[in-house]
Coordinates of C-alpha atoms and ligand atoms in Angstrom, one line a residue:
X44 CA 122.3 79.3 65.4
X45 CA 119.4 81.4 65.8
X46 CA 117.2 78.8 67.1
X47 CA 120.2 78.0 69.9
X48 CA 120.2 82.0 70.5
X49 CA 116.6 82.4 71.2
X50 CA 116.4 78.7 73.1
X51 CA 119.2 80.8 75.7
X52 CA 116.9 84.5 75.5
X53 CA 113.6 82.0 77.2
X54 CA 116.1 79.9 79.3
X55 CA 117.6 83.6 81.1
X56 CA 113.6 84.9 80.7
X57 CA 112.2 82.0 83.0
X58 CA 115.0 81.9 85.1
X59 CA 114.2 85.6 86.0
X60 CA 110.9 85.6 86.2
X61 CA 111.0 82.8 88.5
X62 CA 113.9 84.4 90.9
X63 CA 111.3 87.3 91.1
X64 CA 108.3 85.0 91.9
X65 CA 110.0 83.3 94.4
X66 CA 112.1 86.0 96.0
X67 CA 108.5 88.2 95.9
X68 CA 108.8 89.2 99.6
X69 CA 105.9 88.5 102.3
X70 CA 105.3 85.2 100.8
X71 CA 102.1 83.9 102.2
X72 CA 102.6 80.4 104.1
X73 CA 100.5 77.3 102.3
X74 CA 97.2 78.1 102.9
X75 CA 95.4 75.7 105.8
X76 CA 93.9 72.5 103.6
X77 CA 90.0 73.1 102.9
X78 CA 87.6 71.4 105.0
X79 CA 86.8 67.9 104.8
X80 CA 85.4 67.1 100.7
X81 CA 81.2 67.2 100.0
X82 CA 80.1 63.4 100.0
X83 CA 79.4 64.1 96.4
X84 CA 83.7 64.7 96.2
X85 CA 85.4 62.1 93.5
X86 CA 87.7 59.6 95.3
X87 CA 90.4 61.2 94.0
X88 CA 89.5 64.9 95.2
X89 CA 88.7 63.7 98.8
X90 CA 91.2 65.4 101.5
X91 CA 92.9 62.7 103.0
X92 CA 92.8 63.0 107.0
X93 CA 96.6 62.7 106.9
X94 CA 97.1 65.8 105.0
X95 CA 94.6 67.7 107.0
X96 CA 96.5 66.5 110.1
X97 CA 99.9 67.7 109.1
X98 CA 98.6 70.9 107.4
X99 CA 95.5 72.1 110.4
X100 CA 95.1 69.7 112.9
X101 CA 91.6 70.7 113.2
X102 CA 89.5 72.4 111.1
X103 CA 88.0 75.0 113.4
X104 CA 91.3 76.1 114.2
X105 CA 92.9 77.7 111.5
X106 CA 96.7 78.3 112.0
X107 CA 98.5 81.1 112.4
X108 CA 100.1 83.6 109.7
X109 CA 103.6 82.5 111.6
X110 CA 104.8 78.6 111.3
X111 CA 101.7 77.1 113.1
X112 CA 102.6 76.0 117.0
X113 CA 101.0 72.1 117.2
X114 CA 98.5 73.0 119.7
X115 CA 98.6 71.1 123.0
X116 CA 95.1 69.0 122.2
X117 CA 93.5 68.8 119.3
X118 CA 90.0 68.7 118.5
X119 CA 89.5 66.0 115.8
X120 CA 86.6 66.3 113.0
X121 CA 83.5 64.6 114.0
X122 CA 82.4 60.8 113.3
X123 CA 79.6 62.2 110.9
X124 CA 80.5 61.0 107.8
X125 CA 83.6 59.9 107.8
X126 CA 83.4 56.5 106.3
X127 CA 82.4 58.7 102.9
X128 CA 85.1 60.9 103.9
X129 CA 87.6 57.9 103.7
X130 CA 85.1 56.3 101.0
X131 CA 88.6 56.2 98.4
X132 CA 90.7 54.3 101.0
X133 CA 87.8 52.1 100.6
X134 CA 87.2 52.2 96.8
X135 CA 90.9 51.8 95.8
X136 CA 90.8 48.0 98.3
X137 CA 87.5 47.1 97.3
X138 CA 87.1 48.4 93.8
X139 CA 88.3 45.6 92.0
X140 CA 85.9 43.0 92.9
X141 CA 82.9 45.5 92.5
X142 CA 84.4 46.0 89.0
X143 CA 84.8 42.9 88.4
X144 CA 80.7 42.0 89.2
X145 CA 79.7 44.8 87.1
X146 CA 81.4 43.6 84.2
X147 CA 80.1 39.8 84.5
X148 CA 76.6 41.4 84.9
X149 CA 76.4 43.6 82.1
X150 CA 77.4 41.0 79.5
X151 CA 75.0 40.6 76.8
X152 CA 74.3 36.8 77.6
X153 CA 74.9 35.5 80.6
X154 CA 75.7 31.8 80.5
X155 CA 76.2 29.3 83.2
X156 CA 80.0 29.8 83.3
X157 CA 79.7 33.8 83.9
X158 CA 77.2 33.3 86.7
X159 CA 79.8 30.4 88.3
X160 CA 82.3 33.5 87.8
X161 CA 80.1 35.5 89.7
X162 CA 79.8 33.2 92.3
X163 CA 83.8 33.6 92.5
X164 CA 84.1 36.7 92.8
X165 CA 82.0 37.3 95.5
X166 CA 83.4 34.2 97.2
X167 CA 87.0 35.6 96.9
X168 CA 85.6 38.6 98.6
X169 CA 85.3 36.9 101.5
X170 CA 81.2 37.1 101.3
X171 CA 81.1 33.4 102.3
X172 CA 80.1 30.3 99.5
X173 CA 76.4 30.0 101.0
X174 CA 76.1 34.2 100.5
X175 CA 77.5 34.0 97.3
X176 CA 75.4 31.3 96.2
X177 CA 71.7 32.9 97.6
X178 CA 73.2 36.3 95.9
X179 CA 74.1 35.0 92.4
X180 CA 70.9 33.3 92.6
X181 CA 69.1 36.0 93.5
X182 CA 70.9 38.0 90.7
X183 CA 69.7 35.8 88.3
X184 CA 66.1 35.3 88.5
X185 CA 65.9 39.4 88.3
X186 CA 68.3 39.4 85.4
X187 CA 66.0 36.8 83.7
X188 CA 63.1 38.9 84.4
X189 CA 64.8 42.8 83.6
X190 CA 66.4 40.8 79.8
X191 CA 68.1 43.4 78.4
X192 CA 70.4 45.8 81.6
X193 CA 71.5 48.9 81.4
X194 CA 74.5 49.8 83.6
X195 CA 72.5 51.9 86.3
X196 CA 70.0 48.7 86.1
X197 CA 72.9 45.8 86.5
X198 CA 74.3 48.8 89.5
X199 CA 71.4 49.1 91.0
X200 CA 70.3 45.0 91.4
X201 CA 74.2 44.3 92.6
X202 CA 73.8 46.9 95.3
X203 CA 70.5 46.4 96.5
X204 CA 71.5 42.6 97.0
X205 CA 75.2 43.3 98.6
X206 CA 72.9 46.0 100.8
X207 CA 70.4 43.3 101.7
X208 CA 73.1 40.9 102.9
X209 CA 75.2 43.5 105.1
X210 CA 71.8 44.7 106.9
X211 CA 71.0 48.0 106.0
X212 CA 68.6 48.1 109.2
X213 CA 71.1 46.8 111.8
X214 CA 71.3 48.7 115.1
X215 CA 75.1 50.2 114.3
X216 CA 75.1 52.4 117.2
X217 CA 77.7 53.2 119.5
X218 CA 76.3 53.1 123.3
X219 CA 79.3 56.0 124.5
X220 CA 76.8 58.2 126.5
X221 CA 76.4 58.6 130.1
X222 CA 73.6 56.9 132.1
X223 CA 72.4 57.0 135.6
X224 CA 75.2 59.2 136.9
X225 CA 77.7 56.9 135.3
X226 CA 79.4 57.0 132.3
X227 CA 79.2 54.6 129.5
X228 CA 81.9 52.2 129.4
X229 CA 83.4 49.9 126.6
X230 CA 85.5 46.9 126.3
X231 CA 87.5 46.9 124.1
X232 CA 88.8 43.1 122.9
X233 CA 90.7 40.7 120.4
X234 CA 93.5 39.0 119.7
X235 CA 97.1 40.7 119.3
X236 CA 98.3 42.6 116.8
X237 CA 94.4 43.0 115.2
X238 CA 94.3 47.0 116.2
X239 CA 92.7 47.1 119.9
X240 CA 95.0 49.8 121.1
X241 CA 94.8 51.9 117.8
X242 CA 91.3 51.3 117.4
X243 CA 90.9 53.0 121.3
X244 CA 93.3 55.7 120.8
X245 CA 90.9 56.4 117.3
X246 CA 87.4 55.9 118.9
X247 CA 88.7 58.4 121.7
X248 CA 89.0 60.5 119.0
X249 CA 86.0 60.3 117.1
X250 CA 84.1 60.9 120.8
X251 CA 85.7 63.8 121.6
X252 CA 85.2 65.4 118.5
X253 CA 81.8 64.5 119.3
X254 CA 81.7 66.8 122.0
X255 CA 82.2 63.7 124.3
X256 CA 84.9 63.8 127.5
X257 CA 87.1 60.0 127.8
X258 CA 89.2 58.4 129.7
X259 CA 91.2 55.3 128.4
X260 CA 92.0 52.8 130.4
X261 CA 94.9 50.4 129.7
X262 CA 94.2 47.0 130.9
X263 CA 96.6 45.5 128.5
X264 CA 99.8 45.0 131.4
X265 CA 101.8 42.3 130.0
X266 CA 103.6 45.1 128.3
X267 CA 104.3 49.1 129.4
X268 CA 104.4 49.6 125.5
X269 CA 100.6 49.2 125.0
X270 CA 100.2 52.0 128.0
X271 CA 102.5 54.3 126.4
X272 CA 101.3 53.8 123.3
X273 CA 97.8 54.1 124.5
X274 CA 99.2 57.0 126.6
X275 CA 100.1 59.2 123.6
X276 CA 96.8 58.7 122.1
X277 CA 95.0 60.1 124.9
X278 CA 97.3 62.9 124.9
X279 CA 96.9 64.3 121.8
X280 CA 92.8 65.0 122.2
X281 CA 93.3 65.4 126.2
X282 CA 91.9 61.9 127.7
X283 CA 93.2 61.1 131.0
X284 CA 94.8 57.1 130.6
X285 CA 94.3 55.0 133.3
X286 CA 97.5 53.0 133.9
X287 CA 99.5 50.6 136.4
X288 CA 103.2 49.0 136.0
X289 CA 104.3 46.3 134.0
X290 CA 102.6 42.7 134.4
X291 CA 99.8 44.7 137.1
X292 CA 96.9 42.9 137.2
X293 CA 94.4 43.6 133.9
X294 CA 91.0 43.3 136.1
X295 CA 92.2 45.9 139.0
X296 CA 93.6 48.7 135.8
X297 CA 89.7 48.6 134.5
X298 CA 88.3 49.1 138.0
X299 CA 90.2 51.6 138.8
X300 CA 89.9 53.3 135.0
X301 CA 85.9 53.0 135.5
X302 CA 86.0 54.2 139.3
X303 CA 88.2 57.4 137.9
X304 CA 85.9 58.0 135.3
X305 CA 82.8 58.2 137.7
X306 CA 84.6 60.6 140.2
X307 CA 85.9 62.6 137.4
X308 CA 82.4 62.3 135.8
X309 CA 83.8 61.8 132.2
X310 CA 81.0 60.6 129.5
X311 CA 82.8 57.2 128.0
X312 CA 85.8 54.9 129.7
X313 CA 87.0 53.3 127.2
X314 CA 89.0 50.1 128.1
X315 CA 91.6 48.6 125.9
X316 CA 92.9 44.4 127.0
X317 CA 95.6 42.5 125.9
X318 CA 95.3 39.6 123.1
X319 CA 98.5 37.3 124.1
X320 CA 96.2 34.9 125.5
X321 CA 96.9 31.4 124.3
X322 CA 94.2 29.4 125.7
X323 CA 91.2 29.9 125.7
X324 CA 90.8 29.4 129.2
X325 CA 93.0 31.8 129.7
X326 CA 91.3 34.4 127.3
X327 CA 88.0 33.2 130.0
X328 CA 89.4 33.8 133.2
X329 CA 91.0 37.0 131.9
X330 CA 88.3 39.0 130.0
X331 CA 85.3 37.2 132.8
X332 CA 87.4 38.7 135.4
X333 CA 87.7 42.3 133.8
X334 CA 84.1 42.4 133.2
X335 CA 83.0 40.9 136.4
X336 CA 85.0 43.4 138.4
X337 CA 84.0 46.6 135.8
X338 CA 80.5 45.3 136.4
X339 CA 80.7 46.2 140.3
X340 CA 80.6 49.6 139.6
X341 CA 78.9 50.5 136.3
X342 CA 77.6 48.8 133.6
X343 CA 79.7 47.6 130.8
X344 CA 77.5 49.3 127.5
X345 CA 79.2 47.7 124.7
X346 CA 82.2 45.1 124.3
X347 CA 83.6 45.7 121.0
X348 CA 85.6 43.1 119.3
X349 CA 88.3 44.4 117.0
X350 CA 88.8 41.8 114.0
X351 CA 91.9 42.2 111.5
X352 CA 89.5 42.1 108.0
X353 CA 92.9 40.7 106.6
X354 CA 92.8 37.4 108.2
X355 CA 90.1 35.7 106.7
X356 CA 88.7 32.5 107.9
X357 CA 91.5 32.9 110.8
X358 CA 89.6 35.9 112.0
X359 CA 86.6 34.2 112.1
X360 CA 87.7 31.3 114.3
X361 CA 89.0 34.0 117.0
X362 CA 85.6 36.0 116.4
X363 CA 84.1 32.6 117.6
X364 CA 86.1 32.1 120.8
X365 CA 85.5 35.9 121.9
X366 CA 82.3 35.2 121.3
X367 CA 81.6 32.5 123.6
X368 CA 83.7 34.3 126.1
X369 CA 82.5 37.6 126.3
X370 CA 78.9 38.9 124.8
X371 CA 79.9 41.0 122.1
X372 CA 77.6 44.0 121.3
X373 CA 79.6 44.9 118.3
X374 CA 82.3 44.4 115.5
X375 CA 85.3 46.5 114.6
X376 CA 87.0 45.7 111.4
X377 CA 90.2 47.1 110.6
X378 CA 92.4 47.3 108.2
X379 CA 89.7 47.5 105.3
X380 CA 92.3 49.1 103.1
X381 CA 94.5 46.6 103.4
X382 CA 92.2 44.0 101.6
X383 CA 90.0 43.3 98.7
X384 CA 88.2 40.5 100.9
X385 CA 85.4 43.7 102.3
X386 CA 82.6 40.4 102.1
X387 CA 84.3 39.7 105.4
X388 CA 81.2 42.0 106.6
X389 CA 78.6 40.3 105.9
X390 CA 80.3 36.7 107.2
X391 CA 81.2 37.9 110.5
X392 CA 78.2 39.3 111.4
X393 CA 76.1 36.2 110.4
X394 CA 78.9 34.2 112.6
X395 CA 78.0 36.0 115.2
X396 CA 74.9 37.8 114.9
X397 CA 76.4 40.9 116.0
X398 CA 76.6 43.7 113.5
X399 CA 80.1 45.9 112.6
X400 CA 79.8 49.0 114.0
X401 CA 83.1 50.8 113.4
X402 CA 85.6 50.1 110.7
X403 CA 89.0 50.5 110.1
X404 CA 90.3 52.3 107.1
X405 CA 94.3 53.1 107.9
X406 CA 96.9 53.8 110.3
X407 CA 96.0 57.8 110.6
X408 CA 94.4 59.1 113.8
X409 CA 90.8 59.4 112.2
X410 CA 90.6 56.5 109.9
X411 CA 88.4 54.8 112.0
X412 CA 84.7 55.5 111.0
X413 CA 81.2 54.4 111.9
X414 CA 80.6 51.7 109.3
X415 CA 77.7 52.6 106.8
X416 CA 76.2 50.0 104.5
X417 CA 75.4 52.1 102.0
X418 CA 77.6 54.5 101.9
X419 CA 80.0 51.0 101.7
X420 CA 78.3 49.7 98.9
X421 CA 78.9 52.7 96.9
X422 CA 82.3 52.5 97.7
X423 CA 82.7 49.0 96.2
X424 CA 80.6 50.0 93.3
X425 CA 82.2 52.8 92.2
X426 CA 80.5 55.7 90.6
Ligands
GDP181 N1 96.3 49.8 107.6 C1 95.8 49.7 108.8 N2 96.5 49.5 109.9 C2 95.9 49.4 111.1 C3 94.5 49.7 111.2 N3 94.2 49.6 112.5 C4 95.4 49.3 113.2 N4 96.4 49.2 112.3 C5 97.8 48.9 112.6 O1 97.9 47.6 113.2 C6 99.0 47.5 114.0 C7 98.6 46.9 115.4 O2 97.8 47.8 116.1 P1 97.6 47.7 117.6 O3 96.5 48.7 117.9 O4 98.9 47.9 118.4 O5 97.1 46.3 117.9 P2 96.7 45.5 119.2 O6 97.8 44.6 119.5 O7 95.4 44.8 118.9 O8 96.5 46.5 120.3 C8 99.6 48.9 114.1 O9 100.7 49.0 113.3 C9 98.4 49.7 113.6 O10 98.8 51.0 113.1 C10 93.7 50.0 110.0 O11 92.5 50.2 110.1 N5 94.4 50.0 108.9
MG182 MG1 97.4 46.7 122.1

């Protein structure tokens, strides 16, 4: 009876000192989220660049005492270390195979079935058989010569081999600055559905909060959906789009986005093209024509091939037919978080020599980021 009496006295205490807490008047609004995590942030502490968008669009701007007015354009964070920024989007699709190779590698004996295993797992990661093969062999004359392996020794050998694959010395650079009086300008190709539009609408993002001023242009006409959809990107961080009707044709959209941007004097035209193309001579006359008629007025810096990283060997094949199509200058992978297969890196760039430059980490406005080997590796790795 007395228990029951003093279990009621605590339930009537909390309920009133929780009426007073939240009644307390001049309640403060939530606080703005803190500025993007240190590098050094565990995955799991790392601000997510969802929640700093629905909380402070921008960091710089911090919102007003009053329910915060979405300002008219925003100024997204920087490019400069995003992809370690977004290194947990990365870690929870990739971790599991870096796991998995740590484990294998710090057994006490390795036999011939746990290096076979090896060679699995990185196959299964997309890393391709004749990769896996030079790796685990690689991996194995060191271990032979190191004997006994300490974790940070078995950590260090896996990543300086997975780093020596992906090319830690590749030219990764974007070419988005103006030259000779004109501005840079990028194509911006693939096949439907892989992320072109998103991937535009992102890098016009990263750019201008790099200081940068854009323009999109939205050569994809076969439907007014990818304009408006390119449209809204633009809108949000202030790009001017570029755009004609329904079914208009593709070649004259980027001449006239590319002859905008050098009387507006913008830094980067950015154009995005459609993917429905079923043959491949199609995909020739198309894209050759786009960059023929681009070509009259400025020259085209960088034609960027956007690959879904969940498609596997399929991706590949289309890499291959852009590739004799158009000269690529660099890779875009997205959807990285989507898959465990992150070996697709190194495959696609020795497919077609051309190294990825940007990578796609989700469907958020800024989780697109300049892709870092290292900083990638680590992410697989773990801690
Ligand atoms: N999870 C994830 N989804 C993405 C990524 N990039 C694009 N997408 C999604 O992929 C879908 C197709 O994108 P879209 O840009 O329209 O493709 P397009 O047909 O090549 O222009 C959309 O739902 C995007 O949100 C990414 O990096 N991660
Ligand atoms: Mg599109």
């Amino acid at each position: 009876m007395e228990y029951l009496i003093l279990i009621a006295g605590l339930t009537v205490l909390a309920l009133v000192v929780g009426g007073v807490l939240f009644l307390r008047p001049g309640r403060k609004p939530r606080p703005p989220v803190e500025p993007p995590a240190p590098p050094d942030a565990t995955p799991g502490g790392t601000v997510t660049v969802e929640e700093e968008d629905q909380a402070a669009p921008t960091v710089e701007r911090a919102p007003p005492a009053e329910a915060p007015p979405k300002p008219e354009i925003e100024i997204p964070p920087p490019s400069a270390g995003r992809l370690v920024r977004l290194r947990a989007r990365l870690a929870r699709s990739q971790n599991a195979f870096g796991r998995t190779l740590l484990n294998l590698l710090s057994r006490d004996t390795l036999d011939e079935e746990a290096w076979e295993e090896i060679e699995d797992t990185l196959i299964g990661a997309d890393i391709g058989v004749s990769v896996a093969r030079q790796i685990a062999d690689d991996l194995r004359t060191r271990v032979q010569v190191l004997g006994a392996r300490t974790p940070e020794e078995v950590r260090a050998l896996l990543k300086e081999e997975l780093l020596k694959q992906i090319g830690p010395d590749l030219d990764r650079s974007l070419r988005t600055e103006r030259h000779g009086n004109r501005p840079a300008v990028l194509l911006v190709v693939g096949v439907n559905g892989t992320g072109k539009t998103t991937t535009c609408g992102k890098l016009a993002r990263v750019l201008v909060g790099d200081g940068r001023t854009v323009l999109l242009g939205a050569a994809d006409t076969f439907r007014a959906a990818a304009a408006d959809q390119l449209e809204t990107w633009g809108s949000r961080v202030g790009a001017k789009v570029v755009r004609r009707d329904e079914g208009a044709d593709p070649a004259s959209v980027a001449f006239e986005a590319v002859k905008t941007g050098i009387d507006t004097k913008v830094d980067t035209v950015i154009v995005d093209t459609a993917g429905r193309l079923h043959t491949k001579t199609g995909l020739m006359d198309e894209l050759g024509k786009v960059k023929r008629v681009v070509e009259k007025q400025a020259e085209v810096d960088e034609v960027l091939l956007v690959l879904d990283a969940t498609t596997g060997q399929n991706g590949l094949q289309q890499a291959r037919v852009f590739a004799e199509v158009v000269n690529v200058t660099g890779i875009v992978l997205t959807k990285l978080d989507g898959t465990a297969k992150g070996g697709i890196v190194v495959q696609v760039q020795r497919e077609l020599g051309v190294p990825v430059k940007l990578v796609g980490l989700g469907e958020g406005p800024d989780d697109l980021a300049p892709f870092e080997p290292e900083a990638f590796v680590d992410a697989i790795l773990g801690d």
